[in-house]
Tab-separated table of N, CA and C in Angstrom:
chain	number	residue	atom	x	y	z
A	1	GLU	N	-2.293	-28.229	-9.168
A	1	GLU	CA	-1.403	-28.374	-8.022
A	1	GLU	C	-0.890	-27.004	-7.586
A	2	VAL	N	-1.046	-26.722	-6.316
A	2	VAL	CA	-0.556	-25.448	-5.774
A	2	VAL	C	0.951	-25.510	-5.627
A	3	GLN	N	1.604	-24.482	-6.133
A	3	GLN	CA	3.058	-24.391	-5.987
A	3	GLN	C	3.454	-22.971	-5.630
A	4	LEU	N	4.394	-22.884	-4.713
A	4	LEU	CA	5.004	-21.613	-4.339
A	4	LEU	C	6.503	-21.817	-4.385
A	5	GLN	N	7.177	-21.001	-5.152
A	5	GLN	CA	8.612	-21.158	-5.334
A	5	GLN	C	9.323	-19.902	-4.878
A	6	ALA	N	10.093	-20.039	-3.811
A	6	ALA	CA	10.890	-18.923	-3.307
A	6	ALA	C	12.276	-18.972	-3.936
A	7	SER	N	12.802	-17.804	-4.269
A	7	SER	CA	14.131	-17.716	-4.855
A	7	SER	C	14.772	-16.396	-4.462
A	8	GLY	N	16.056	-16.272	-4.762
A	8	GLY	CA	16.750	-15.023	-4.504
A	8	GLY	C	17.646	-15.021	-3.286
A	9	GLY	N	17.648	-16.113	-2.556
A	9	GLY	CA	18.515	-16.178	-1.395
A	9	GLY	C	19.975	-16.248	-1.798
A	10	GLY	N	20.832	-16.112	-0.828
A	10	GLY	CA	22.258	-16.161	-1.082
A	10	GLY	C	23.015	-15.590	0.092
A	11	GLN	N	24.233	-15.185	-0.176
A	11	GLN	CA	25.091	-14.636	0.867
A	11	GLN	C	25.182	-13.122	0.730
A	12	ALA	N	25.220	-12.450	1.846
A	12	ALA	CA	25.363	-11.007	1.857
A	12	ALA	C	26.188	-10.596	3.070
A	13	GLN	N	26.804	-9.449	2.953
A	13	GLN	CA	27.514	-8.862	4.085
A	13	GLN	C	26.519	-8.086	4.936
A	14	ALA	N	26.822	-7.938	6.196
A	14	ALA	CA	25.996	-7.089	7.046
A	14	ALA	C	25.918	-5.693	6.438
A	15	GLY	N	24.711	-5.160	6.413
A	15	GLY	CA	24.479	-3.874	5.782
A	15	GLY	C	24.098	-3.960	4.326
A	16	GLY	N	24.207	-5.150	3.758
A	16	GLY	CA	23.888	-5.339	2.348
A	16	GLY	C	22.417	-5.601	2.114
A	17	SER	N	22.100	-5.960	0.873
A	17	SER	CA	20.709	-6.151	0.465
A	17	SER	C	20.552	-7.426	-0.352
A	18	LEU	N	19.359	-7.974	-0.275
A	18	LEU	CA	18.936	-9.076	-1.128
A	18	LEU	C	17.464	-8.883	-1.433
A	19	ARG	N	17.019	-9.400	-2.565
A	19	ARG	CA	15.594	-9.396	-2.889
A	19	ARG	C	15.132	-10.822	-3.146
A	20	LEU	N	14.180	-11.240	-2.369
A	20	LEU	CA	13.590	-12.557	-2.545
A	20	LEU	C	12.337	-12.442	-3.410
A	21	SER	N	12.078	-13.501	-4.169
A	21	SER	CA	10.861	-13.583	-4.975
A	21	SER	C	10.111	-14.852	-4.621
A	22	CYS	N	8.806	-14.767	-4.713
A	22	CYS	CA	7.942	-15.925	-4.496
A	22	CYS	C	6.956	-15.968	-5.649
A	23	THR	N	7.091	-16.981	-6.477
A	23	THR	CA	6.208	-17.128	-7.632
A	23	THR	C	5.240	-18.276	-7.380
A	24	ALA	N	3.966	-18.019	-7.639
A	24	ALA	CA	2.930	-18.983	-7.287
A	24	ALA	C	2.164	-19.459	-8.516
A	25	SER	N	1.605	-20.649	-8.400
A	25	SER	CA	0.748	-21.196	-9.440
A	25	SER	C	-0.212	-22.190	-8.821
A	26	GLY	N	-1.280	-22.515	-9.565
A	26	GLY	CA	-2.216	-23.532	-9.108
A	26	GLY	C	-3.370	-23.009	-8.281
A	27	PHE	N	-3.455	-21.711	-8.088
A	27	PHE	CA	-4.585	-21.123	-7.387
A	27	PHE	C	-4.756	-19.679	-7.872
A	28	THR	N	-5.867	-19.077	-7.486
A	28	THR	CA	-6.133	-17.693	-7.890
A	28	THR	C	-5.311	-16.762	-7.016
A	29	PHE	N	-4.253	-16.266	-7.580
A	29	PHE	CA	-3.262	-15.519	-6.808
A	29	PHE	C	-3.864	-14.276	-6.164
A	30	ASP	N	-4.748	-13.582	-6.886
A	30	ASP	CA	-5.341	-12.347	-6.374
A	30	ASP	C	-6.159	-12.579	-5.108
A	31	ASN	N	-6.585	-13.803	-4.858
A	31	ASN	CA	-7.410	-14.105	-3.690
A	31	ASN	C	-6.596	-14.412	-2.438
A	32	ALA	N	-5.293	-14.497	-2.574
A	32	ALA	CA	-4.470	-15.002	-1.480
A	32	ALA	C	-3.649	-13.916	-0.798
A	33	ILE	N	-3.639	-13.992	0.511
A	33	ILE	CA	-2.676	-13.237	1.302
A	33	ILE	C	-1.353	-14.001	1.208
A	34	ILE	N	-0.272	-13.279	1.015
A	34	ILE	CA	1.038	-13.927	0.919
A	34	ILE	C	1.908	-13.459	2.079
A	35	GLY	N	2.545	-14.409	2.712
A	35	GLY	CA	3.432	-14.101	3.819
A	35	GLY	C	4.828	-14.634	3.583
A	36	TRP	N	5.781	-13.957	4.175
A	36	TRP	CA	7.167	-14.445	4.214
A	36	TRP	C	7.481	-14.852	5.657
A	37	PHE	N	8.129	-15.981	5.781
A	37	PHE	CA	8.512	-16.520	7.076
A	37	PHE	C	9.980	-16.902	7.016
A	38	ARG	N	10.577	-17.103	8.168
A	38	ARG	CA	11.965	-17.550	8.189
A	38	ARG	C	12.189	-18.478	9.357
A	39	GLN	N	13.165	-19.337	9.194
A	39	GLN	CA	13.525	-20.273	10.251
A	39	GLN	C	15.032	-20.381	10.321
A	40	ALA	N	15.565	-19.960	11.449
A	40	ALA	CA	16.987	-20.058	11.695
A	40	ALA	C	17.280	-21.397	12.360
A	41	PRO	N	18.509	-21.891	12.264
A	41	PRO	CA	18.840	-23.173	12.879
A	41	PRO	C	18.507	-23.190	14.367
A	42	GLY	N	17.795	-24.212	14.783
A	42	GLY	CA	17.469	-24.365	16.191
A	42	GLY	C	16.349	-23.482	16.698
A	43	ARG	N	15.699	-22.767	15.793
A	43	ARG	CA	14.641	-21.850	16.207
A	43	ARG	C	13.345	-22.186	15.489
A	44	GLU	N	12.254	-21.721	16.042
A	44	GLU	CA	10.960	-21.926	15.416
A	44	GLU	C	10.792	-20.996	14.217
A	45	ARG	N	9.933	-21.427	13.311
A	45	ARG	CA	9.623	-20.581	12.163
A	45	ARG	C	8.875	-19.343	12.634
A	46	GLU	N	9.282	-18.189	12.136
A	46	GLU	CA	8.631	-16.951	12.537
A	46	GLU	C	8.163	-16.166	11.315
A	47	GLY	N	7.084	-15.447	11.498
A	47	GLY	CA	6.581	-14.598	10.439
A	47	GLY	C	7.421	-13.346	10.307
A	48	VAL	N	7.649	-12.923	9.077
A	48	VAL	CA	8.457	-11.738	8.796
A	48	VAL	C	7.587	-10.597	8.267
A	49	ALA	N	6.789	-10.900	7.248
A	49	ALA	CA	5.961	-9.869	6.619
A	49	ALA	C	4.836	-10.539	5.858
A	50	CYS	N	3.780	-9.778	5.616
A	50	CYS	CA	2.682	-10.299	4.807
A	50	CYS	C	2.021	-9.149	4.070
A	51	ILE	N	1.312	-9.503	3.001
A	51	ILE	CA	0.680	-8.493	2.167
A	51	ILE	C	-0.702	-8.978	1.751
A	52	SER	N	-1.648	-8.059	1.738
A	52	SER	CA	-3.018	-8.403	1.403
A	52	SER	C	-3.167	-8.658	-0.097
A	53	GLN	N	-4.390	-9.058	-0.467
A	53	GLN	CA	-4.611	-9.544	-1.816
A	53	GLN	C	-4.445	-8.474	-2.881
A	54	THR	N	-5.154	-7.360	-2.755
A	54	THR	CA	-5.156	-6.375	-3.831
A	54	THR	C	-4.985	-4.934	-3.382
A	55	ASP	N	-5.190	-4.628	-2.093
A	55	ASP	CA	-5.132	-3.217	-1.683
A	55	ASP	C	-3.810	-2.819	-1.040
A	56	GLY	N	-2.853	-3.742	-1.044
A	56	GLY	CA	-1.503	-3.378	-0.633
A	56	GLY	C	-1.253	-3.231	0.850
A	57	ARG	N	-2.204	-3.663	1.678
A	57	ARG	CA	-1.941	-3.595	3.117
A	57	ARG	C	-0.827	-4.566	3.462
A	58	THR	N	0.040	-4.119	4.369
A	58	THR	CA	1.183	-4.935	4.765
A	58	THR	C	1.312	-4.969	6.281
A	59	TYR	N	2.044	-5.951	6.721
A	59	TYR	CA	2.358	-6.067	8.155
A	59	TYR	C	3.754	-6.644	8.270
A	60	TYR	N	4.518	-6.125	9.240
A	60	TYR	CA	5.895	-6.572	9.445
A	60	TYR	C	6.133	-6.912	10.909
A	61	VAL	N	6.978	-7.885	11.129
A	61	VAL	CA	7.444	-8.138	12.488
A	61	VAL	C	8.366	-6.989	12.880
A	62	ASP	N	8.388	-6.640	14.146
A	62	ASP	CA	9.128	-5.457	14.591
A	62	ASP	C	10.605	-5.489	14.185
A	63	SER	N	11.204	-6.663	14.187
A	63	SER	CA	12.644	-6.753	13.951
A	63	SER	C	13.050	-6.381	12.531
A	64	VAL	N	12.113	-6.311	11.600
A	64	VAL	CA	12.468	-5.979	10.212
A	64	VAL	C	11.858	-4.667	9.745
A	65	LYS	N	11.052	-4.046	10.568
A	65	LYS	CA	10.419	-2.786	10.172
A	65	LYS	C	11.470	-1.743	9.811
A	66	GLY	N	11.253	-1.076	8.693
A	66	GLY	CA	12.184	-0.065	8.223
A	66	GLY	C	13.329	-0.627	7.417
A	67	ARG	N	13.479	-1.949	7.400
A	67	ARG	CA	14.571	-2.573	6.638
A	67	ARG	C	14.046	-3.447	5.493
A	68	PHE	N	12.938	-4.127	5.718
A	68	PHE	CA	12.378	-5.031	4.712
A	68	PHE	C	11.109	-4.416	4.124
A	69	THR	N	10.871	-4.688	2.854
A	69	THR	CA	9.656	-4.230	2.183
A	69	THR	C	9.061	-5.375	1.389
A	70	ILE	N	7.797	-5.650	1.640
A	70	ILE	CA	7.089	-6.680	0.886
A	70	ILE	C	6.223	-5.999	-0.172
A	71	SER	N	6.175	-6.592	-1.349
A	71	SER	CA	5.343	-6.059	-2.429
A	71	SER	C	4.875	-7.217	-3.291
A	72	ARG	N	3.891	-6.953	-4.132
A	72	ARG	CA	3.410	-8.020	-5.001
A	72	ARG	C	3.053	-7.468	-6.374
A	73	ASP	N	3.173	-8.353	-7.357
A	73	ASP	CA	2.770	-8.051	-8.724
A	73	ASP	C	1.798	-9.148	-9.131
A	74	ASN	N	0.518	-8.859	-9.030
A	74	ASN	CA	-0.480	-9.894	-9.303
A	74	ASN	C	-0.483	-10.339	-10.762
A	75	ALA	N	-0.038	-9.476	-11.652
A	75	ALA	CA	0.036	-9.863	-13.067
A	75	ALA	C	1.088	-10.945	-13.293
A	76	LYS	N	2.059	-11.004	-12.394
A	76	LYS	CA	3.131	-11.992	-12.512
A	76	LYS	C	3.025	-13.096	-11.469
A	77	ASN	N	1.955	-13.071	-10.686
A	77	ASN	CA	1.789	-14.066	-9.610
A	77	ASN	C	3.026	-14.130	-8.716
A	78	THR	N	3.560	-12.989	-8.396
A	78	THR	CA	4.828	-12.940	-7.669
A	78	THR	C	4.764	-11.929	-6.529
A	79	VAL	N	5.348	-12.330	-5.422
A	79	VAL	CA	5.538	-11.443	-4.275
A	79	VAL	C	7.033	-11.306	-4.032
A	80	TYR	N	7.441	-10.115	-3.638
A	80	TYR	CA	8.854	-9.829	-3.407
A	80	TYR	C	9.083	-9.458	-1.944
A	81	LEU	N	10.288	-9.711	-1.485
A	81	LEU	CA	10.718	-9.233	-0.182
A	81	LEU	C	12.073	-8.566	-0.380
A	82	GLN	N	12.072	-7.246	-0.373
A	82	GLN	CA	13.307	-6.488	-0.474
A	82	GLN	C	13.896	-6.356	0.924
A	83	MET	N	15.088	-6.852	1.090
A	83	MET	CA	15.733	-6.857	2.401
A	83	MET	C	16.959	-5.967	2.354
A	84	ASN	N	16.925	-4.872	3.079
A	84	ASN	CA	18.040	-3.930	3.151
A	84	ASN	C	18.627	-3.914	4.559
A	85	SER	N	19.790	-3.335	4.674
A	85	SER	CA	20.457	-3.233	5.984
A	85	SER	C	20.463	-4.572	6.705
A	86	LEU	N	20.851	-5.591	5.988
A	86	LEU	CA	20.819	-6.943	6.545
A	86	LEU	C	21.742	-7.074	7.745
A	87	LYS	N	21.317	-7.923	8.674
A	87	LYS	CA	22.076	-8.196	9.888
A	87	LYS	C	22.362	-9.695	9.965
A	88	PRO	N	23.400	-10.081	10.673
A	88	PRO	CA	23.671	-11.523	10.820
A	88	PRO	C	22.472	-12.284	11.387
A	89	GLU	N	21.702	-11.656	12.228
A	89	GLU	CA	20.537	-12.334	12.807
A	89	GLU	C	19.400	-12.538	11.805
A	90	ASP	N	19.541	-12.002	10.604
A	90	ASP	CA	18.574	-12.282	9.535
A	90	ASP	C	18.861	-13.603	8.840
A	91	THR	N	19.985	-14.222	9.171
A	91	THR	CA	20.344	-15.499	8.562
A	91	THR	C	19.301	-16.559	8.890
A	92	ALA	N	18.749	-17.163	7.844
A	92	ALA	CA	17.687	-18.153	8.022
A	92	ALA	C	17.297	-18.702	6.659
A	93	VAL	N	16.506	-19.756	6.680
A	93	VAL	CA	15.812	-20.194	5.472
A	93	VAL	C	14.503	-19.414	5.414
A	94	TYR	N	14.249	-18.776	4.297
A	94	TYR	CA	13.057	-17.956	4.114
A	94	TYR	C	12.035	-18.710	3.270
A	95	TYR	N	10.798	-18.698	3.730
A	95	TYR	CA	9.698	-19.379	3.067
A	95	TYR	C	8.600	-18.382	2.722
A	96	CYS	N	7.910	-18.636	1.617
A	96	CYS	CA	6.695	-17.897	1.359
A	96	CYS	C	5.502	-18.843	1.489
A	97	ALA	N	4.373	-18.254	1.810
A	97	ALA	CA	3.172	-19.043	2.030
A	97	ALA	C	1.943	-18.253	1.603
A	98	ALA	N	0.877	-18.971	1.292
A	98	ALA	CA	-0.370	-18.350	0.858
A	98	ALA	C	-1.505	-18.719	1.798
A	99	GLY	N	-2.301	-17.719	2.146
A	99	GLY	CA	-3.446	-17.948	3.018
A	99	GLY	C	-4.664	-17.216	2.495
A	100	LEU	N	-5.835	-17.623	2.989
A	100	LEU	CA	-7.076	-17.059	2.481
A	100	LEU	C	-7.891	-16.337	3.543
A	101	GLN	N	-7.399	-16.321	4.777
A	101	GLN	CA	-8.229	-15.864	5.877
A	101	GLN	C	-7.857	-14.488	6.404
A	102	HIS	N	-6.712	-14.391	7.041
A	102	HIS	CA	-6.382	-13.164	7.778
A	102	HIS	C	-5.013	-12.635	7.392
A	103	LEU	N	-4.891	-11.316	7.380
A	103	LEU	CA	-3.587	-10.695	7.158
A	103	LEU	C	-2.823	-10.787	8.472
A	104	SER	N	-1.951	-11.758	8.554
A	104	SER	CA	-1.218	-11.956	9.802
A	104	SER	C	0.093	-12.656	9.497
A	105	ILE	N	0.957	-12.694	10.489
A	105	ILE	CA	2.231	-13.384	10.315
A	105	ILE	C	2.291	-14.642	11.174
A	106	TYR	N	1.120	-15.172	11.482
A	106	TYR	CA	1.090	-16.425	12.225
A	106	TYR	C	0.999	-17.591	11.253
A	107	THR	N	1.813	-18.590	11.424
A	107	THR	CA	1.903	-19.689	10.472
A	107	THR	C	0.575	-20.414	10.287
A	108	TYR	N	-0.250	-20.474	11.347
A	108	TYR	CA	-1.488	-21.251	11.249
A	108	TYR	C	-2.530	-20.603	10.344
A	109	ASN	N	-2.283	-19.379	9.903
A	109	ASN	CA	-3.198	-18.718	8.980
A	109	ASN	C	-2.887	-19.005	7.516
A	110	TYR	N	-1.884	-19.848	7.256
A	110	TYR	CA	-1.448	-20.092	5.888
A	110	TYR	C	-1.617	-21.552	5.522
A	111	GLU	N	-2.260	-21.773	4.373
A	111	GLU	CA	-2.580	-23.136	3.944
A	111	GLU	C	-1.518	-23.752	3.046
A	112	TYR	N	-0.864	-22.935	2.259
A	112	TYR	CA	0.072	-23.454	1.260
A	112	TYR	C	1.460	-22.885	1.499
A	113	TRP	N	2.445	-23.757	1.389
A	113	TRP	CA	3.823	-23.379	1.677
A	113	TRP	C	4.724	-23.794	0.530
A	114	GLY	N	5.751	-22.977	0.294
A	114	GLY	CA	6.748	-23.332	-0.692
A	114	GLY	C	8.017	-23.828	-0.043
A	115	GLN	N	8.932	-24.245	-0.871
A	115	GLN	CA	10.259	-24.591	-0.396
A	115	GLN	C	10.992	-23.312	-0.031
A	116	GLY	N	11.935	-23.396	0.817
A	116	GLY	CA	12.622	-22.212	1.286
A	116	GLY	C	13.829	-21.846	0.444
A	117	THR	N	14.323	-20.657	0.707
A	117	THR	CA	15.566	-20.193	0.106
A	117	THR	C	16.450	-19.666	1.226
A	118	LEU	N	17.712	-20.051	1.199
A	118	LEU	CA	18.617	-19.745	2.302
A	118	LEU	C	19.234	-18.361	2.142
A	119	VAL	N	19.172	-17.585	3.205
A	119	VAL	CA	19.832	-16.288	3.287
A	119	VAL	C	20.881	-16.357	4.385
A	120	THR	N	22.105	-16.020	4.030
A	120	THR	CA	23.204	-16.023	4.989
A	120	THR	C	23.830	-14.641	5.013
A	121	VAL	N	23.863	-14.045	6.188
A	121	VAL	CA	24.429	-12.705	6.340
A	121	VAL	C	25.649	-12.803	7.242
A	122	SER	N	26.768	-12.372	6.737
A	122	SER	CA	28.003	-12.426	7.517
A	122	SER	C	28.372	-11.030	8.024
A	123	SER	N	29.045	-11.033	9.162
A	123	SER	CA	29.407	-9.754	9.795
A	123	SER	C	30.730	-9.241	9.298
């Protein structure tokens, strides 16, 4: 059974930091592109960042460039999202997902999804 478990969410002040983790099981982790997505109340789910299988290529949505960093540890089947300089507009439920096709932040490129973790940033 494929499982993706996101954790690390919580409350932060504007300008603060949080680190999210996504731990996966049930598939060959090294073969999967991993993406982070978020969904704020009343808004569509949007891609935040993604990372390739083994060579470390990454992609970020413009709104988080320079503030968020995605990384992975294939030995631990885990992907991280380090979020710095948080803003109130970063408040959302954050999801991780696994895909096998393209390095992209479009939801339709991802086959497996985990439960989300809530991030709340106050001003």
